[in-house]
């Protein structure tokens, strides 16, 4: 049916010879003609250029590419149907791909921009960016000639990349949609920062580069967010382990009050002791209490060592992080130093307590031996 359409004296004509009007009307309705009966029929020639008969007053058939481009370039949305008379299938596909990309990027920029201009700045998307207290304005025009449009090479991959970016910023129900829009604006500003004439054709010609840069920036953004979360986790783990070390040493220091208590008790018991059995009972009690305190000190020291090992294991999961690795390693190193310092201080106190216990044991044992020899 398309090959029956031709341009005759600036009028698009559909040759209806040997075709039923029902079939013709069905074809026209498929291509956006809501009232084909409004079209003028001159003999067997059906005149198509009656805007009121078509959806949104748009006739989708054109004599050449330039006429088509002038008709669609300022429209807000891509027309549902477009056909250029006499154009080969391959060229038709190429032009259709260009139009798809044009409107896809326009819709993307419209969503990202801060303003669409005013009466004095039409057919533009305006962006504002602030860096180091300096406000920068970026204006991207979407007007271009037909020759400029056709000079752009668009592959299937370019169209797919543009669709991915469009989808990424249109998911309003996604809580991260606004973050993706922010990253894409920054990418766009970076892409066009050295261009004097910022036009949509520059983005169309480098859409894959735009997508690649956006993807890289977004991965860095997500990883940076993850890095901050990781740093918080490391700090939390470090404080938790320090708390455990502190709890362990405090509990043991409470038990350490048994040492002076043991001396007082030993002194009180030694006074009435007269027989070897009395001294033996006192010695056994002293041995048991000393062994308990020394053993507990040793267990707490081992527990502190285990806490340090556990902290090291808990930070191993961050070894595969690529972005922010230096910051993470510095945080882990600082936390290890802090934990190591606290652990060594705690172990040092426990070792001193152990030595005091042994010293008390030896002194009391010597006193008991001296008393036993004096009384025997």
mmCIF file of C-alpha atoms in Angstrom:
data_model
loop_
_atom_site.group_PDB
_atom_site.id
_atom_site.type_symbol
_atom_site.label_atom_id
_atom_site.label_comp_id
_atom_site.label_asym_id
_atom_site.label_seq_id
_atom_site.Cartn_x
_atom_site.Cartn_y
_atom_site.Cartn_z
ATOM 1 C CA UNK A 1 0.000 0.000 0.000
ATOM 2 C CA UNK A 2 2.868 2.405 0.780
ATOM 3 C CA UNK A 3 4.159 2.190 -2.775
ATOM 4 C CA UNK A 4 0.835 3.620 -3.999
ATOM 5 C CA UNK A 5 1.529 6.972 -2.280
ATOM 6 C CA UNK A 6 3.165 9.651 -4.410
ATOM 7 C CA UNK A 7 3.645 13.415 -4.557
ATOM 8 C CA UNK A 8 1.668 15.116 -7.323
ATOM 9 C CA UNK A 9 1.734 18.927 -7.525
ATOM 10 C CA UNK A 10 2.603 19.325 -3.813
ATOM 11 C CA UNK A 11 -0.216 16.970 -2.890
ATOM 12 C CA UNK A 12 0.224 13.504 -1.398
ATOM 13 C CA UNK A 13 -1.956 11.118 -3.347
ATOM 14 C CA UNK A 14 -2.906 7.530 -2.566
ATOM 15 C CA UNK A 15 -3.824 5.595 -5.702
ATOM 16 C CA UNK A 16 -6.922 3.524 -4.835
ATOM 17 C CA UNK A 17 -7.344 1.790 -8.183
ATOM 18 C CA UNK A 18 -8.262 -1.902 -7.952
ATOM 19 C CA UNK A 19 -8.428 -1.661 -4.124
ATOM 20 C CA UNK A 20 -11.546 -1.605 -2.022
ATOM 21 C CA UNK A 21 -12.074 1.531 0.063
ATOM 22 C CA UNK A 22 -12.536 -0.620 3.151
ATOM 23 C CA UNK A 23 -8.974 -1.884 2.766
ATOM 24 C CA UNK A 24 -7.700 1.652 2.107
ATOM 25 C CA UNK A 25 -9.449 3.042 5.189
ATOM 26 C CA UNK A 26 -8.122 0.189 7.351
ATOM 27 C CA UNK A 27 -4.571 0.950 6.161
ATOM 28 C CA UNK A 28 -4.966 4.654 6.885
ATOM 29 C CA UNK A 29 -6.373 4.012 10.370
ATOM 30 C CA UNK A 30 -3.352 1.837 11.135
ATOM 31 C CA UNK A 31 -1.178 4.850 10.295
ATOM 32 C CA UNK A 32 -3.018 7.367 12.478
ATOM 33 C CA UNK A 33 -5.921 8.558 10.359
ATOM 34 C CA UNK A 34 -8.922 8.611 12.694
ATOM 35 C CA UNK A 35 -11.385 9.904 10.049
ATOM 36 C CA UNK A 36 -10.356 8.654 6.575
ATOM 37 C CA UNK A 37 -13.785 9.590 5.250
ATOM 38 C CA UNK A 38 -12.774 13.274 5.597
ATOM 39 C CA UNK A 39 -10.058 12.826 2.971
ATOM 40 C CA UNK A 40 -10.946 14.136 -0.489
ATOM 41 C CA UNK A 41 -11.277 11.509 -3.220
ATOM 42 C CA UNK A 42 -10.649 12.770 -6.781
ATOM 43 C CA UNK A 43 -11.540 9.897 -9.012
ATOM 44 C CA UNK A 44 -9.245 7.119 -7.836
ATOM 45 C CA UNK A 45 -6.790 9.520 -6.154
ATOM 46 C CA UNK A 46 -7.214 10.002 -2.416
ATOM 47 C CA UNK A 47 -5.714 13.272 -1.159
ATOM 48 C CA UNK A 48 -3.928 12.679 2.168
ATOM 49 C CA UNK A 49 -2.999 16.228 3.215
ATOM 50 C CA UNK A 50 -6.045 16.954 5.353
ATOM 51 C CA UNK A 51 -4.673 17.490 8.907
ATOM 52 C CA UNK A 52 -8.087 17.339 10.616
ATOM 53 C CA UNK A 53 -8.466 13.704 9.548
ATOM 54 C CA UNK A 54 -5.258 12.632 11.313
ATOM 55 C CA UNK A 55 -4.328 12.109 14.954
ATOM 56 C CA UNK A 56 -2.872 15.323 16.462
ATOM 57 C CA UNK A 57 -3.228 16.813 12.951
ATOM 58 C CA UNK A 58 -0.076 15.030 11.837
ATOM 59 C CA UNK A 59 0.172 13.428 8.399
ATOM 60 C CA UNK A 60 2.860 10.706 8.681
ATOM 61 C CA UNK A 61 3.817 10.554 4.987
ATOM 62 C CA UNK A 62 6.511 12.786 3.478
ATOM 63 C CA UNK A 63 7.991 13.330 0.040
ATOM 64 C CA UNK A 64 11.578 13.559 1.392
ATOM 65 C CA UNK A 65 13.648 13.463 4.571
ATOM 66 C CA UNK A 66 13.937 17.244 4.893
ATOM 67 C CA UNK A 67 10.160 17.734 4.861
ATOM 68 C CA UNK A 68 9.810 15.041 7.493
ATOM 69 C CA UNK A 69 12.514 16.604 9.673
ATOM 70 C CA UNK A 70 11.000 20.085 9.573
ATOM 71 C CA UNK A 71 7.667 18.597 10.577
ATOM 72 C CA UNK A 72 8.891 16.597 13.564
ATOM 73 C CA UNK A 73 11.988 18.319 15.032
ATOM 74 C CA UNK A 74 10.116 20.701 17.341
ATOM 75 C CA UNK A 75 7.378 18.298 18.391
ATOM 76 C CA UNK A 76 7.354 17.281 22.043
ATOM 77 C CA UNK A 77 7.029 13.563 21.284
ATOM 78 C CA UNK A 78 7.991 11.256 18.469
ATOM 79 C CA UNK A 79 5.063 10.625 16.088
ATOM 80 C CA UNK A 80 3.792 7.070 16.175
ATOM 81 C CA UNK A 81 4.075 6.684 12.398
ATOM 82 C CA UNK A 82 6.611 8.106 9.903
ATOM 83 C CA UNK A 83 7.190 7.165 6.289
ATOM 84 C CA UNK A 84 9.252 8.825 3.577
ATOM 85 C CA UNK A 85 8.042 8.085 0.065
ATOM 86 C CA UNK A 86 10.490 6.335 -2.227
ATOM 87 C CA UNK A 87 13.106 5.683 0.452
ATOM 88 C CA UNK A 88 14.743 2.245 0.579
ATOM 89 C CA UNK A 89 14.176 -0.038 3.545
ATOM 90 C CA UNK A 90 17.745 0.208 4.881
ATOM 91 C CA UNK A 91 17.748 3.988 4.701
ATOM 92 C CA UNK A 92 14.295 4.087 6.268
ATOM 93 C CA UNK A 93 15.598 2.026 9.203
ATOM 94 C CA UNK A 94 18.624 4.339 9.561
ATOM 95 C CA UNK A 95 16.466 7.485 9.609
ATOM 96 C CA UNK A 96 13.988 5.867 11.986
ATOM 97 C CA UNK A 97 16.850 5.048 14.349
ATOM 98 C CA UNK A 98 18.032 8.664 14.247
ATOM 99 C CA UNK A 99 14.537 9.924 15.048
ATOM 100 C CA UNK A 100 14.176 7.397 17.881
ATOM 101 C CA UNK A 101 17.472 8.518 19.414
ATOM 102 C CA UNK A 102 16.626 12.208 18.928
ATOM 103 C CA UNK A 103 13.357 12.005 20.843
ATOM 104 C CA UNK A 104 14.751 9.581 23.434
ATOM 105 C CA UNK A 105 17.580 11.970 24.314
ATOM 106 C CA UNK A 106 15.257 14.956 24.256
ATOM 107 C CA UNK A 107 12.965 13.260 26.761
ATOM 108 C CA UNK A 108 16.014 12.390 28.894
ATOM 109 C CA UNK A 109 17.322 15.972 28.845
ATOM 110 C CA UNK A 110 13.852 17.365 29.529
ATOM 111 C CA UNK A 111 13.702 15.248 32.690
ATOM 112 C CA UNK A 112 17.209 16.261 33.770
ATOM 113 C CA UNK A 113 17.140 19.992 32.955
ATOM 114 C CA UNK A 114 16.302 22.771 35.391
ATOM 115 C CA UNK A 115 14.522 24.876 32.762
ATOM 116 C CA UNK A 116 13.326 24.646 29.143
ATOM 117 C CA UNK A 117 14.012 28.294 28.419
ATOM 118 C CA UNK A 118 11.563 31.108 27.746
ATOM 119 C CA UNK A 119 10.262 33.088 24.760
ATOM 120 C CA UNK A 120 13.741 34.461 24.139
ATOM 121 C CA UNK A 121 15.440 31.085 24.526
ATOM 122 C CA UNK A 122 13.288 28.543 22.742
ATOM 123 C CA UNK A 123 14.164 24.946 21.875
ATOM 124 C CA UNK A 124 16.754 24.689 24.620
ATOM 125 C CA UNK A 125 17.344 22.722 27.771
ATOM 126 C CA UNK A 126 19.048 24.730 30.499
ATOM 127 C CA UNK A 127 21.148 23.276 33.309
ATOM 128 C CA UNK A 128 22.727 24.938 36.322
ATOM 129 C CA UNK A 129 25.646 23.482 38.255
ATOM 130 C CA UNK A 130 27.467 24.824 41.288
ATOM 131 C CA UNK A 131 31.092 24.021 42.031
ATOM 132 C CA UNK A 132 33.274 25.804 44.573
ATOM 133 C CA UNK A 133 30.578 28.502 45.007
ATOM 134 C CA UNK A 134 30.622 29.181 41.236
ATOM 135 C CA UNK A 135 27.295 28.846 39.394
ATOM 136 C CA UNK A 136 27.631 27.533 35.843
ATOM 137 C CA UNK A 137 24.905 27.623 33.200
ATOM 138 C CA UNK A 138 24.733 25.058 30.401
ATOM 139 C CA UNK A 139 22.343 25.512 27.462
ATOM 140 C CA UNK A 140 21.724 22.624 25.078
ATOM 141 C CA UNK A 141 19.808 23.396 21.902
ATOM 142 C CA UNK A 142 17.981 20.620 20.085
ATOM 143 C CA UNK A 143 17.623 22.488 16.785
ATOM 144 C CA UNK A 144 19.710 21.135 13.898
ATOM 145 C CA UNK A 145 19.462 20.956 10.131
ATOM 146 C CA UNK A 146 18.451 17.819 8.285
ATOM 147 C CA UNK A 147 21.993 17.466 6.901
ATOM 148 C CA UNK A 148 23.437 17.675 10.437
ATOM 149 C CA UNK A 149 21.014 14.977 11.560
ATOM 150 C CA UNK A 150 21.838 12.625 8.680
ATOM 151 C CA UNK A 151 25.583 13.122 9.255
ATOM 152 C CA UNK A 152 25.275 11.409 12.645
ATOM 153 C CA UNK A 153 25.997 7.698 12.665
ATOM 154 C CA UNK A 154 23.773 5.821 15.095
ATOM 155 C CA UNK A 155 24.179 2.103 15.701
ATOM 156 C CA UNK A 156 21.963 -0.334 17.520
ATOM 157 C CA UNK A 157 24.264 -0.154 20.567
ATOM 158 C CA UNK A 158 23.886 3.642 20.742
ATOM 159 C CA UNK A 159 20.121 3.286 20.845
ATOM 160 C CA UNK A 160 20.321 0.609 23.537
ATOM 161 C CA UNK A 161 22.622 2.779 25.676
ATOM 162 C CA UNK A 162 20.250 5.740 25.320
ATOM 163 C CA UNK A 163 17.312 3.550 26.362
ATOM 164 C CA UNK A 164 19.227 2.346 29.435
ATOM 165 C CA UNK A 165 19.917 5.934 30.519
ATOM 166 C CA UNK A 166 16.328 6.941 29.849
ATOM 167 C CA UNK A 167 15.029 4.026 31.929
ATOM 168 C CA UNK A 168 17.478 4.801 34.747
ATOM 169 C CA UNK A 169 16.086 8.301 35.329
ATOM 170 C CA UNK A 170 12.413 7.571 34.686
ATOM 171 C CA UNK A 171 11.923 5.079 37.528
ATOM 172 C CA UNK A 172 10.306 7.592 39.912
ATOM 173 C CA UNK A 173 9.243 4.836 42.301
ATOM 174 C CA UNK A 174 12.908 3.907 42.782
ATOM 175 C CA UNK A 175 14.376 5.668 45.838
ATOM 176 C CA UNK A 176 17.737 6.030 44.036
ATOM 177 C CA UNK A 177 16.252 7.645 40.908
ATOM 178 C CA UNK A 178 17.105 11.194 42.021
ATOM 179 C CA UNK A 179 20.706 10.176 42.737
ATOM 180 C CA UNK A 180 21.011 8.741 39.217
ATOM 181 C CA UNK A 181 19.641 11.986 37.756
ATOM 182 C CA UNK A 182 22.199 13.980 39.746
ATOM 183 C CA UNK A 183 25.054 11.783 38.510
ATOM 184 C CA UNK A 184 23.806 12.011 34.898
ATOM 185 C CA UNK A 185 23.635 15.834 35.086
ATOM 186 C CA UNK A 186 27.233 15.915 36.319
ATOM 187 C CA UNK A 187 28.275 13.554 33.520
ATOM 188 C CA UNK A 188 26.547 15.724 30.919
ATOM 189 C CA UNK A 189 28.248 18.864 32.238
ATOM 190 C CA UNK A 190 31.612 17.103 32.131
ATOM 191 C CA UNK A 191 30.986 15.812 28.598
ATOM 192 C CA UNK A 192 30.170 19.250 27.169
ATOM 193 C CA UNK A 193 32.399 21.461 29.319
ATOM 194 C CA UNK A 194 34.812 22.268 26.459
ATOM 195 C CA UNK A 195 32.131 22.736 23.781
ATOM 196 C CA UNK A 196 31.233 26.262 22.678
ATOM 197 C CA UNK A 197 28.104 25.273 20.750
ATOM 198 C CA UNK A 198 26.266 22.798 22.951
ATOM 199 C CA UNK A 199 23.798 21.023 20.711
ATOM 200 C CA UNK A 200 21.915 17.759 21.009
ATOM 201 C CA UNK A 201 23.728 16.427 17.932
ATOM 202 C CA UNK A 202 26.968 16.299 19.981
ATOM 203 C CA UNK A 203 25.299 13.983 22.491
ATOM 204 C CA UNK A 204 23.723 11.893 19.720
ATOM 205 C CA UNK A 205 27.121 11.449 18.095
ATOM 206 C CA UNK A 206 28.733 10.335 21.372
ATOM 207 C CA UNK A 207 25.864 8.667 23.219
ATOM 208 C CA UNK A 208 27.891 5.515 23.997
ATOM 209 C CA UNK A 209 30.672 7.671 25.464
ATOM 210 C CA UNK A 210 28.043 9.533 27.502
ATOM 211 C CA UNK A 211 26.615 6.252 28.795
ATOM 212 C CA UNK A 212 30.069 4.882 29.640
ATOM 213 C CA UNK A 213 31.039 8.009 31.589
ATOM 214 C CA UNK A 214 27.696 8.018 33.398
ATOM 215 C CA UNK A 215 28.093 4.345 34.303
ATOM 216 C CA UNK A 216 31.596 4.933 35.675
ATOM 217 C CA UNK A 217 30.465 7.936 37.720
ATOM 218 C CA UNK A 218 27.452 6.117 39.096
ATOM 219 C CA UNK A 219 29.574 3.125 40.142
ATOM 220 C CA UNK A 220 31.944 5.515 41.930
ATOM 221 C CA UNK A 221 28.969 7.232 43.578
ATOM 222 C CA UNK A 222 27.505 3.920 44.762
ATOM 223 C CA UNK A 223 30.922 2.680 45.895
ATOM 224 C CA UNK A 224 31.540 5.953 47.748
ATOM 225 C CA UNK A 225 28.244 5.498 49.549
ATOM 226 C CA UNK A 226 29.338 1.939 50.365
ATOM 227 C CA UNK A 227 32.723 3.206 51.563
ATOM 228 C CA UNK A 228 31.074 5.573 54.048
ATOM 229 C CA UNK A 229 28.917 2.712 55.271
ATOM 230 C CA UNK A 230 31.979 0.461 55.575
ATOM 231 C CA UNK A 231 33.896 3.102 57.529
ATOM 232 C CA UNK A 232 30.970 3.384 59.939
ATOM 233 C CA UNK A 233 30.901 -0.420 60.312
ATOM 234 C CA UNK A 234 34.644 -0.534 61.026
ATOM 235 C CA UNK A 235 34.313 2.206 63.647
ATOM 236 C CA UNK A 236 31.387 0.375 65.222
ATOM 237 C CA UNK A 237 33.311 -2.932 65.277
ATOM 238 C CA UNK A 238 36.346 -1.246 66.789
ATOM 239 C CA UNK A 239 34.279 0.357 69.558
ATOM 240 C CA UNK A 240 32.561 -2.969 70.206
ATOM 241 C CA UNK A 241 35.880 -4.810 70.555
ATOM 242 C CA UNK A 242 37.331 -2.052 72.746
ATOM 243 C CA UNK A 243 34.269 -2.335 74.954
ATOM 244 C CA UNK A 244 34.772 -6.085 75.267
ATOM 245 C CA UNK A 245 38.429 -5.617 76.200
ATOM 246 C CA UNK A 246 37.475 -3.006 78.769
ATOM 247 C CA UNK A 247 34.759 -5.260 80.208
ATOM 248 C CA UNK A 248 37.233 -8.131 80.488
ATOM 249 C CA UNK A 249 39.869 -6.100 82.315
ATOM 250 C CA UNK A 250 37.313 -4.487 84.629
ATOM 251 C CA UNK A 251 35.884 -7.877 85.575
ATOM 252 C CA UNK A 252 39.366 -9.209 86.318
ATOM 253 C CA UNK A 253 40.354 -6.148 88.311
ATOM 254 C CA UNK A 254 37.274 -6.721 90.472
ATOM 255 C CA UNK A 255 38.497 -10.247 91.134
ATOM 256 C CA UNK A 256 41.942 -8.814 91.937
ATOM 257 C CA UNK A 257 40.550 -7.487 95.237
ATOM 258 C CA UNK A 258 40.822 -11.097 96.379
ATOM 259 C CA UNK A 259 44.624 -10.674 96.541
ATOM 260 C CA UNK A 260 44.787 -8.165 99.443
ATOM 261 C CA UNK A 261 41.819 -9.969 100.961
ATOM 262 C CA UNK A 262 43.834 -13.182 100.810
ATOM 263 C CA UNK A 263 46.740 -11.547 102.634
ATOM 264 C CA UNK A 264 44.461 -10.307 105.420
ATOM 265 C CA UNK A 265 42.758 -13.681 105.679
ATOM 266 C CA UNK A 266 46.071 -15.507 105.702
ATOM 267 C CA UNK A 267 47.333 -13.259 108.477
ATOM 268 C CA UNK A 268 44.204 -13.863 110.526
ATOM 269 C CA UNK A 269 44.368 -17.627 110.065
ATOM 270 C CA UNK A 270 48.114 -17.886 110.755
ATOM 271 C CA UNK A 271 47.756 -16.362 114.200
ATOM 272 C CA UNK A 272 45.932 -19.303 115.836
ATOM 273 C CA UNK A 273 47.626 -21.970 113.672
ATOM 274 C CA UNK A 274 49.765 -24.333 115.762
ATOM 275 C CA UNK A 275 49.861 -27.739 114.056
ATOM 276 C CA UNK A 276 51.199 -28.942 110.719
ATOM 277 C CA UNK A 277 47.635 -29.669 109.621
ATOM 278 C CA UNK A 278 46.660 -26.041 110.217
ATOM 279 C CA UNK A 279 49.532 -24.834 108.052
ATOM 280 C CA UNK A 280 48.720 -27.423 105.373
ATOM 281 C CA UNK A 281 45.088 -26.285 105.144
ATOM 282 C CA UNK A 282 46.171 -22.640 104.855
ATOM 283 C CA UNK A 283 48.747 -23.550 102.183
ATOM 284 C CA UNK A 284 46.231 -25.526 100.119
ATOM 285 C CA UNK A 285 43.726 -22.641 100.279
ATOM 286 C CA UNK A 286 46.447 -20.189 99.253
ATOM 287 C CA UNK A 287 47.498 -22.413 96.340
ATOM 288 C CA UNK A 288 43.924 -22.773 95.113
ATOM 289 C CA UNK A 289 43.153 -19.034 95.304
ATOM 290 C CA UNK A 290 46.463 -18.133 93.602
ATOM 291 C CA UNK A 291 45.880 -20.721 90.874
ATOM 292 C CA UNK A 292 42.364 -19.455 90.246
ATOM 293 C CA UNK A 293 43.444 -15.827 89.862
ATOM 294 C CA UNK A 294 46.478 -16.693 87.688
ATOM 295 C CA UNK A 295 44.388 -19.042 85.529
ATOM 296 C CA UNK A 296 41.654 -16.469 85.073
ATOM 297 C CA UNK A 297 44.236 -13.827 84.116
ATOM 298 C CA UNK A 298 45.663 -16.201 81.516
ATOM 299 C CA UNK A 299 42.188 -16.920 80.125
ATOM 300 C CA UNK A 300 41.389 -13.205 79.858
ATOM 301 C CA UNK A 301 44.683 -12.566 78.015
ATOM 302 C CA UNK A 302 43.810 -15.360 75.571
ATOM 303 C CA UNK A 303 40.327 -13.859 75.188
ATOM 304 C CA UNK A 304 41.833 -10.466 74.350
ATOM 305 C CA UNK A 305 44.068 -12.096 71.723
ATOM 306 C CA UNK A 306 41.007 -13.803 70.239
ATOM 307 C CA UNK A 307 39.196 -10.463 70.068
ATOM 308 C CA UNK A 308 42.095 -8.995 68.072
ATOM 309 C CA UNK A 309 42.013 -11.989 65.690
ATOM 310 C CA UNK A 310 38.242 -11.666 65.356
ATOM 311 C CA UNK A 311 38.587 -7.994 64.423
ATOM 312 C CA UNK A 312 41.172 -8.907 61.762
ATOM 313 C CA UNK A 313 38.815 -11.531 60.313
ATOM 314 C CA UNK A 314 35.888 -9.103 60.319
ATOM 315 C CA UNK A 315 37.890 -6.596 58.233
ATOM 316 C CA UNK A 316 39.019 -9.188 55.649
ATOM 317 C CA UNK A 317 35.658 -8.859 53.866
ATOM 318 C CA UNK A 318 36.677 -5.369 52.728
ATOM 319 C CA UNK A 319 39.756 -6.590 50.835
ATOM 320 C CA UNK A 320 37.867 -6.771 47.519
ATOM 321 C CA UNK A 321 36.696 -3.141 47.643
ATOM 322 C CA UNK A 322 38.142 -1.180 44.708
ATOM 323 C CA UNK A 323 36.862 2.364 45.189
ATOM 324 C CA UNK A 324 37.993 4.082 48.367
ATOM 325 C CA UNK A 325 40.422 1.271 49.217
ATOM 326 C CA UNK A 326 43.048 3.643 50.671
ATOM 327 C CA UNK A 327 40.502 5.316 52.928
ATOM 328 C CA UNK A 328 39.230 1.956 54.152
ATOM 329 C CA UNK A 329 42.720 0.578 54.775
ATOM 330 C CA UNK A 330 43.680 3.721 56.690
ATOM 331 C CA UNK A 331 40.579 3.349 58.857
ATOM 332 C CA UNK A 332 41.302 -0.330 59.480
ATOM 333 C CA UNK A 333 44.921 0.464 60.308
ATOM 334 C CA UNK A 334 43.926 3.211 62.765
ATOM 335 C CA UNK A 335 41.368 0.900 64.392
ATOM 336 C CA UNK A 336 43.959 -1.874 64.699
ATOM 337 C CA UNK A 337 46.421 0.519 66.338
ATOM 338 C CA UNK A 338 43.746 1.655 68.785
ATOM 339 C CA UNK A 339 42.675 -1.926 69.537
ATOM 340 C CA UNK A 340 46.270 -3.119 69.828
ATOM 341 C CA UNK A 341 47.151 -0.303 72.227
ATOM 342 C CA UNK A 342 44.134 -1.034 74.419
ATOM 343 C CA UNK A 343 44.800 -4.801 74.306
ATOM 344 C CA UNK A 344 48.474 -4.451 75.222
ATOM 345 C CA UNK A 345 47.591 -2.121 78.098
ATOM 346 C CA UNK A 346 45.012 -4.615 79.399
ATOM 347 C CA UNK A 347 47.379 -7.583 79.068
ATOM 348 C CA UNK A 348 50.136 -5.647 80.797
ATOM 349 C CA UNK A 349 47.863 -4.939 83.778
ATOM 350 C CA UNK A 350 46.825 -8.584 83.958
ATOM 351 C CA UNK A 351 50.460 -9.764 83.874
ATOM 352 C CA UNK A 352 51.287 -7.360 86.719
ATOM 353 C CA UNK A 353 48.321 -8.761 88.660
ATOM 354 C CA UNK A 354 49.605 -12.291 88.024
ATOM 355 C CA UNK A 355 53.079 -11.360 89.303
ATOM 356 C CA UNK A 356 51.524 -9.778 92.416
ATOM 357 C CA UNK A 357 49.596 -13.005 93.060
ATOM 358 C CA UNK A 358 52.755 -15.073 92.807
ATOM 359 C CA UNK A 359 54.604 -12.599 95.007
ATOM 360 C CA UNK A 360 51.861 -12.825 97.647
ATOM 361 C CA UNK A 361 51.916 -16.609 97.402
ATOM 362 C CA UNK A 362 55.695 -16.733 97.891
ATOM 363 C CA UNK A 363 55.683 -14.210 100.757
ATOM 364 C CA UNK A 364 52.844 -15.914 102.625
ATOM 365 C CA UNK A 365 54.471 -19.320 102.050
ATOM 366 C CA UNK A 366 57.760 -18.045 103.491
ATOM 367 C CA UNK A 367 55.951 -16.546 106.496
ATOM 368 C CA UNK A 368 54.134 -19.829 107.059
ATOM 369 C CA UNK A 369 57.406 -21.763 106.844
ATOM 370 C CA UNK A 370 59.041 -19.430 109.309
ATOM 371 C CA UNK A 371 56.091 -19.706 111.760
ATOM 372 C CA UNK A 372 56.026 -23.482 111.356
ATOM 373 C CA UNK A 373 59.742 -23.789 112.129
ATOM 374 C CA UNK A 374 59.392 -21.506 115.142
ATOM 375 C CA UNK A 375 56.511 -23.487 116.596
ATOM 376 C CA UNK A 376 57.972 -26.951 115.985
#
